[in-house]
Each structure stands twice: as C-alpha cells, then as structure tokens.
Amino acid sequence: MRKKIIAGNWKMYKTAAEAAELIAALKKDIGGVTAVDVVVCPPFVHLSSAVEQSRSCSIAVGAQNIYWEEFGAFTGEVSGPMLTSIGVKYVIVGHSERRQFFGETNETVNKRARAVLKAGLKPIVCVGEVLAERESGRTFDVIRDHVTGSLAGFTKEDMLKVIIAYEPVWAIGTGKTASAQQAQEVHKFIREVLLKMFDKATADATRLQYGGSVKPENIAELVAQPDIDGALVGGASLKADSFAAIVRNSMS
Ligand code: 13P
C-alpha cells in the first residue's frame, strides 16, 4: 500500500513573516495528520525556521532545489549536507520552471537527485510535457525520456526514497487541470517505464504525485485514480485553508 503524499511547492512566494504565519495556520489545522504525508517546500531562506516551527507536528519540510557538489566555491548554491543539517527531509528536483528558466536538463536533474539521496533525503523528481509536445502526440516519449534520464543509474534501493511528480506544464498555474483520466493515463505509463527500468515491486511501490492546478475541488477525483498517490500543489498551497482542504480531501 502506497502512503499518499501531499506537498506544497511555495515557489518564490512569502516573506519571513508570511511564511511563519502560513506554517502556524497549517500546524493548527493539519499538524496532527498522519494518514498522508504532508510536506511544505518554502524558499531556501525560510527552511530553517519552517523546520523549527514544524518540529512538534507531522508536517515535514522540503527544499525546492539542491546543488550536486557537497561544498566548494559555487557562489549562490546550497548543498545536500547543508539541507540535512537543518532538518529538511525532501527536495524537489527538475521542476519544469527550472527546466524552462534555468537550463535544467535530464542530466543535471539526475545529478541533483543523486545528491539528494547521498544526503539521506528524499527527492521529488518532476517530469512533464509542454503543450506543444502533448498536441503533437509526444507526451509518452517526453515522459519516458524525463523518467529514464532523471533516474539514470539509480538502484532499486535508491527508488525506495524517490517520489515522482507528473506535472503537465500546460496545467501549471493555468487553472487547466489535466482530467483525472489524462493524469491517470500518464501515471500508469510511468509505472510501465519503472517496470522496464527496475522491476514490478519497484514500479508498484514508487509514489507518483500529480501536479498542475490541484485544488480542494479536484484532489479527491485525482487520488481516486489507481496510480495517483498524491499531489504537488503550487498556488493552492500558499493559503492555509486551501492547502489544508486539499490534505483533508485526499483522505476521504
Ligand atoms: P499550480 O498548482 O499553481 O498549478 O502549480 C503546480 C506546480 O508547479 C507545483 O510544483
């Protein structure tokens, strides 16, 4: 049985005071939830305080990126051991915004995901097609390429810690959710790719999140699909009431 996982990707939003307020409200509302894993991913500058604030509740904290070297002259970067040292548990890698605006490729996503594992953390590896790729019938090719490229060289043991987030780029921040059927079709395909790369046990055990305009109103239908194990939420994770409602509705 795969435990559901709902993660909030705050992207580049929230000042320190706003971040503290949001975590405090979440803690009060869903801080005792253990039936699903709940993760918040604030910007780097708020990670330490988010970890401190959520220490006495079930909410875990994730980062939005990582650099693959452990230390050195890499101005502006943050490493795995640094994240581990402050109590972060998850790291998002390969988000489409990083692929689109910061030159991320399958190769760099792979390096980052390995760095996450090396630091003893769990990577949330993002994959997803852009609109032109979907419209030209290349969705499955793109997904296969993202999954095999991002997880190249991974062992079955490594996969015990990996979460894959399918985020169709055309559904991110657009209000256009993939239908539950469209999402399920791709999630099922990702399991087939994992089966070929690893084995059936690994394909069956890996948690797959959907991301792209997830809201309190559509989460239940999404997680009712056999291969969807949770969500990576952007916009709706920035408000305590909508994120808490998503967490609650994912359990019903
Ligand atoms: P939205 O939920 O705002 O569409 O963003 C999805 C996303 O990119 C999460 O990583």
PDB file of N, CA, C and O in Angstrom, residues 188-225:
ATOM      1  N   LYS A 188       0.088   5.730 -15.139  1.00  0.00           N
ATOM      2  CA  LYS A 188       0.167   4.300 -15.449  1.00  0.00           C
ATOM      3  C   LYS A 188       1.379   4.045 -16.347  1.00  0.00           C
ATOM      4  O   LYS A 188       2.130   3.091 -16.157  1.00  0.00           O
ATOM      5  N   PHE A 189       1.561   4.960 -17.308  1.00  0.00           N
ATOM      6  CA  PHE A 189       2.697   4.825 -18.216  1.00  0.00           C
ATOM      7  C   PHE A 189       4.029   4.933 -17.443  1.00  0.00           C
ATOM      8  O   PHE A 189       4.975   4.185 -17.709  1.00  0.00           O
ATOM      9  N   ILE A 190       4.092   5.848 -16.468  1.00  0.00           N
ATOM     10  CA  ILE A 190       5.326   5.988 -15.668  1.00  0.00           C
ATOM     11  C   ILE A 190       5.624   4.666 -14.948  1.00  0.00           C
ATOM     12  O   ILE A 190       6.774   4.228 -14.896  1.00  0.00           O
ATOM     13  N   ARG A 191       4.594   4.010 -14.421  1.00  0.00           N
ATOM     14  CA  ARG A 191       4.827   2.703 -13.777  1.00  0.00           C
ATOM     15  C   ARG A 191       5.367   1.682 -14.778  1.00  0.00           C
ATOM     16  O   ARG A 191       6.194   0.847 -14.436  1.00  0.00           O
ATOM     17  N   GLU A 192       4.909   1.763 -16.021  1.00  0.00           N
ATOM     18  CA  GLU A 192       5.416   0.821 -17.040  1.00  0.00           C
ATOM     19  C   GLU A 192       6.898   1.091 -17.316  1.00  0.00           C
ATOM     20  O   GLU A 192       7.693   0.173 -17.496  1.00  0.00           O
ATOM     21  N   VAL A 193       7.251   2.380 -17.331  1.00  0.00           N
ATOM     22  CA  VAL A 193       8.664   2.733 -17.542  1.00  0.00           C
ATOM     23  C   VAL A 193       9.501   2.222 -16.367  1.00  0.00           C
ATOM     24  O   VAL A 193      10.585   1.648 -16.553  1.00  0.00           O
ATOM     25  N   LEU A 194       8.983   2.399 -15.150  1.00  0.00           N
ATOM     26  CA  LEU A 194       9.712   1.934 -13.955  1.00  0.00           C
ATOM     27  C   LEU A 194       9.848   0.417 -13.958  1.00  0.00           C
ATOM     28  O   LEU A 194      10.871  -0.125 -13.543  1.00  0.00           O
ATOM     29  N   LEU A 195       8.822  -0.259 -14.465  1.00  0.00           N
ATOM     30  CA  LEU A 195       8.868  -1.728 -14.544  1.00  0.00           C
ATOM     31  C   LEU A 195      10.016  -2.159 -15.448  1.00  0.00           C
ATOM     32  O   LEU A 195      10.778  -3.073 -15.127  1.00  0.00           O
ATOM     33  N   LYS A 196      10.151  -1.461 -16.590  1.00  0.00           N
ATOM     34  CA  LYS A 196      11.242  -1.795 -17.522  1.00  0.00           C
ATOM     35  C   LYS A 196      12.606  -1.445 -16.938  1.00  0.00           C
ATOM     36  O   LYS A 196      13.587  -2.149 -17.147  1.00  0.00           O
ATOM     37  N   MET A 197      12.679  -0.327 -16.218  1.00  0.00           N
ATOM     38  CA  MET A 197      13.977   0.114 -15.671  1.00  0.00           C
ATOM     39  C   MET A 197      14.405  -0.723 -14.467  1.00  0.00           C
ATOM     40  O   MET A 197      15.591  -0.947 -14.251  1.00  0.00           O
ATOM     41  N   PHE A 198      13.413  -1.120 -13.638  1.00  0.00           N
ATOM     42  CA  PHE A 198      13.722  -1.802 -12.372  1.00  0.00           C
ATOM     43  C   PHE A 198      12.999  -3.146 -12.346  1.00  0.00           C
ATOM     44  O   PHE A 198      13.401  -4.054 -13.058  1.00  0.00           O
ATOM     45  N   ASP A 199      11.938  -3.247 -11.564  1.00  0.00           N
ATOM     46  CA  ASP A 199      11.142  -4.483 -11.536  1.00  0.00           C
ATOM     47  C   ASP A 199       9.729  -4.148 -11.085  1.00  0.00           C
ATOM     48  O   ASP A 199       9.422  -2.983 -10.801  1.00  0.00           O
ATOM     49  N   LYS A 200       8.872  -5.155 -11.018  1.00  0.00           N
ATOM     50  CA  LYS A 200       7.467  -4.892 -10.697  1.00  0.00           C
ATOM     51  C   LYS A 200       7.311  -4.335  -9.281  1.00  0.00           C
ATOM     52  O   LYS A 200       6.533  -3.407  -9.057  1.00  0.00           O
ATOM     53  N   ALA A 201       8.081  -4.889  -8.342  1.00  0.00           N
ATOM     54  CA  ALA A 201       7.958  -4.426  -6.954  1.00  0.00           C
ATOM     55  C   ALA A 201       8.276  -2.932  -6.866  1.00  0.00           C
ATOM     56  O   ALA A 201       7.582  -2.171  -6.187  1.00  0.00           O
ATOM     57  N   THR A 202       9.313  -2.512  -7.572  1.00  0.00           N
ATOM     58  CA  THR A 202       9.699  -1.091  -7.547  1.00  0.00           C
ATOM     59  C   THR A 202       8.621  -0.237  -8.223  1.00  0.00           C
ATOM     60  O   THR A 202       8.234   0.815  -7.707  1.00  0.00           O
ATOM     61  N   ALA A 203       8.147  -0.704  -9.377  1.00  0.00           N
ATOM     62  CA  ALA A 203       7.116   0.056 -10.098  1.00  0.00           C
ATOM     63  C   ALA A 203       5.867   0.198  -9.235  1.00  0.00           C
ATOM     64  O   ALA A 203       5.244   1.263  -9.201  1.00  0.00           O
ATOM     65  N   ASP A 204       5.519  -0.859  -8.516  1.00  0.00           N
ATOM     66  CA  ASP A 204       4.314  -0.831  -7.680  1.00  0.00           C
ATOM     67  C   ASP A 204       4.499   0.014  -6.422  1.00  0.00           C
ATOM     68  O   ASP A 204       3.540   0.543  -5.887  1.00  0.00           O
ATOM     69  N   ALA A 205       5.735   0.106  -5.928  1.00  0.00           N
ATOM     70  CA  ALA A 205       5.961   0.775  -4.636  1.00  0.00           C
ATOM     71  C   ALA A 205       6.250   2.267  -4.769  1.00  0.00           C
ATOM     72  O   ALA A 205       6.123   3.012  -3.791  1.00  0.00           O
ATOM     73  N   THR A 206       6.645   2.717  -5.945  1.00  0.00           N
ATOM     74  CA  THR A 206       7.044   4.128  -6.088  1.00  0.00           C
ATOM     75  C   THR A 206       5.824   5.060  -6.044  1.00  0.00           C
ATOM     76  O   THR A 206       4.832   4.826  -6.735  1.00  0.00           O
ATOM     77  N   ARG A 207       5.954   6.100  -5.242  1.00  0.00           N
ATOM     78  CA  ARG A 207       4.833   7.037  -5.123  1.00  0.00           C
ATOM     79  C   ARG A 207       4.876   8.071  -6.253  1.00  0.00           C
ATOM     80  O   ARG A 207       5.921   8.666  -6.518  1.00  0.00           O
ATOM     81  N   LEU A 208       3.722   8.252  -6.894  1.00  0.00           N
ATOM     82  CA  LEU A 208       3.619   9.176  -8.023  1.00  0.00           C
ATOM     83  C   LEU A 208       2.610  10.267  -7.698  1.00  0.00           C
ATOM     84  O   LEU A 208       1.437   9.988  -7.456  1.00  0.00           O
ATOM     85  N   GLN A 209       3.097  11.508  -7.706  1.00  0.00           N
ATOM     86  CA  GLN A 209       2.201  12.636  -7.444  1.00  0.00           C
ATOM     87  C   GLN A 209       1.772  13.281  -8.756  1.00  0.00           C
ATOM     88  O   GLN A 209       2.534  13.293  -9.727  1.00  0.00           O
ATOM     89  N   TYR A 210       0.589  13.883  -8.733  1.00  0.00           N
ATOM     90  CA  TYR A 210       0.169  14.718  -9.860  1.00  0.00           C
ATOM     91  C   TYR A 210       0.327  16.183  -9.447  1.00  0.00           C
ATOM     92  O   TYR A 210       0.073  16.533  -8.279  1.00  0.00           O
ATOM     93  N   GLY A 211       0.728  17.035 -10.377  1.00  0.00           N
ATOM     94  CA  GLY A 211       0.799  18.469 -10.092  1.00  0.00           C
ATOM     95  C   GLY A 211       0.314  19.280 -11.276  1.00  0.00           C
ATOM     96  O   GLY A 211       0.577  18.926 -12.437  1.00  0.00           O
ATOM     97  N   GLY A 212      -0.374  20.381 -10.999  1.00  0.00           N
ATOM     98  CA  GLY A 212      -0.897  21.242 -12.068  1.00  0.00           C
ATOM     99  C   GLY A 212      -2.323  21.633 -11.731  1.00  0.00           C
ATOM    100  O   GLY A 212      -3.250  20.847 -11.948  1.00  0.00           O
ATOM    101  N   SER A 213      -2.485  22.848 -11.146  1.00  0.00           N
ATOM    102  CA  SER A 213      -3.809  23.365 -10.796  1.00  0.00           C
ATOM    103  C   SER A 213      -4.621  22.429  -9.898  1.00  0.00           C
ATOM    104  O   SER A 213      -5.827  22.284 -10.069  1.00  0.00           O
ATOM    105  N   VAL A 214      -3.931  21.812  -8.932  1.00  0.00           N
ATOM    106  CA  VAL A 214      -4.648  20.990  -7.945  1.00  0.00           C
ATOM    107  C   VAL A 214      -5.340  21.918  -6.953  1.00  0.00           C
ATOM    108  O   VAL A 214      -4.752  22.910  -6.503  1.00  0.00           O
ATOM    109  N   LYS A 215      -6.591  21.600  -6.660  1.00  0.00           N
ATOM    110  CA  LYS A 215      -7.397  22.426  -5.754  1.00  0.00           C
ATOM    111  C   LYS A 215      -8.182  21.512  -4.813  1.00  0.00           C
ATOM    112  O   LYS A 215      -8.278  20.309  -5.071  1.00  0.00           O
ATOM    113  N   PRO A 216      -8.791  22.105  -3.770  1.00  0.00           N
ATOM    114  CA  PRO A 216      -9.616  21.271  -2.878  1.00  0.00           C
ATOM    115  C   PRO A 216     -10.718  20.534  -3.645  1.00  0.00           C
ATOM    116  O   PRO A 216     -11.103  19.434  -3.295  1.00  0.00           O
ATOM    117  N   GLU A 217     -11.189  21.152  -4.755  1.00  0.00           N
ATOM    118  CA  GLU A 217     -12.321  20.577  -5.504  1.00  0.00           C
ATOM    119  C   GLU A 217     -11.926  19.404  -6.391  1.00  0.00           C
ATOM    120  O   GLU A 217     -12.781  18.615  -6.775  1.00  0.00           O
ATOM    121  N   ASN A 218     -10.656  19.316  -6.795  1.00  0.00           N
ATOM    122  CA  ASN A 218     -10.332  18.218  -7.737  1.00  0.00           C
ATOM    123  C   ASN A 218      -9.418  17.138  -7.151  1.00  0.00           C
ATOM    124  O   ASN A 218      -9.170  16.121  -7.786  1.00  0.00           O
ATOM    125  N   ILE A 219      -8.926  17.337  -5.930  1.00  0.00           N
ATOM    126  CA  ILE A 219      -7.954  16.377  -5.384  1.00  0.00           C
ATOM    127  C   ILE A 219      -8.558  14.990  -5.183  1.00  0.00           C
ATOM    128  O   ILE A 219      -7.908  13.974  -5.464  1.00  0.00           O
ATOM    129  N   ALA A 220      -9.809  14.937  -4.722  1.00  0.00           N
ATOM    130  CA  ALA A 220     -10.395  13.619  -4.410  1.00  0.00           C
ATOM    131  C   ALA A 220     -10.469  12.752  -5.654  1.00  0.00           C
ATOM    132  O   ALA A 220     -10.101  11.567  -5.626  1.00  0.00           O
ATOM    133  N   GLU A 221     -10.902  13.350  -6.771  1.00  0.00           N
ATOM    134  CA  GLU A 221     -11.021  12.568  -8.011  1.00  0.00           C
ATOM    135  C   GLU A 221      -9.636  12.125  -8.504  1.00  0.00           C
ATOM    136  O   GLU A 221      -9.469  11.015  -9.016  1.00  0.00           O
ATOM    137  N   LEU A 222      -8.657  13.007  -8.325  1.00  0.00           N
ATOM    138  CA  LEU A 222      -7.299  12.647  -8.770  1.00  0.00           C
ATOM    139  C   LEU A 222      -6.753  11.466  -7.966  1.00  0.00           C
ATOM    140  O   LEU A 222      -6.298  10.477  -8.532  1.00  0.00           O
ATOM    141  N   VAL A 223      -6.825  11.559  -6.643  1.00  0.00           N
ATOM    142  CA  VAL A 223      -6.236  10.483  -5.833  1.00  0.00           C
ATOM    143  C   VAL A 223      -7.085   9.209  -5.832  1.00  0.00           C
ATOM    144  O   VAL A 223      -6.626   8.171  -5.356  1.00  0.00           O
ATOM    145  N   ALA A 224      -8.295   9.313  -6.393  1.00  0.00           N
ATOM    146  CA  ALA A 224      -9.111   8.093  -6.531  1.00  0.00           C
ATOM    147  C   ALA A 224      -8.594   7.223  -7.674  1.00  0.00           C
ATOM    148  O   ALA A 224      -8.959   6.053  -7.784  1.00  0.00           O
ATOM    149  N   GLN A 225      -7.742   7.783  -8.526  1.00  0.00           N
ATOM    150  CA  GLN A 225      -7.184   7.003  -9.651  1.00  0.00           C
ATOM    151  C   GLN A 225      -6.169   5.991  -9.103  1.00  0.00           C
ATOM    152  O   GLN A 225      -5.427   6.299  -8.160  1.00  0.00           O
TER     153      GLN A 225
END
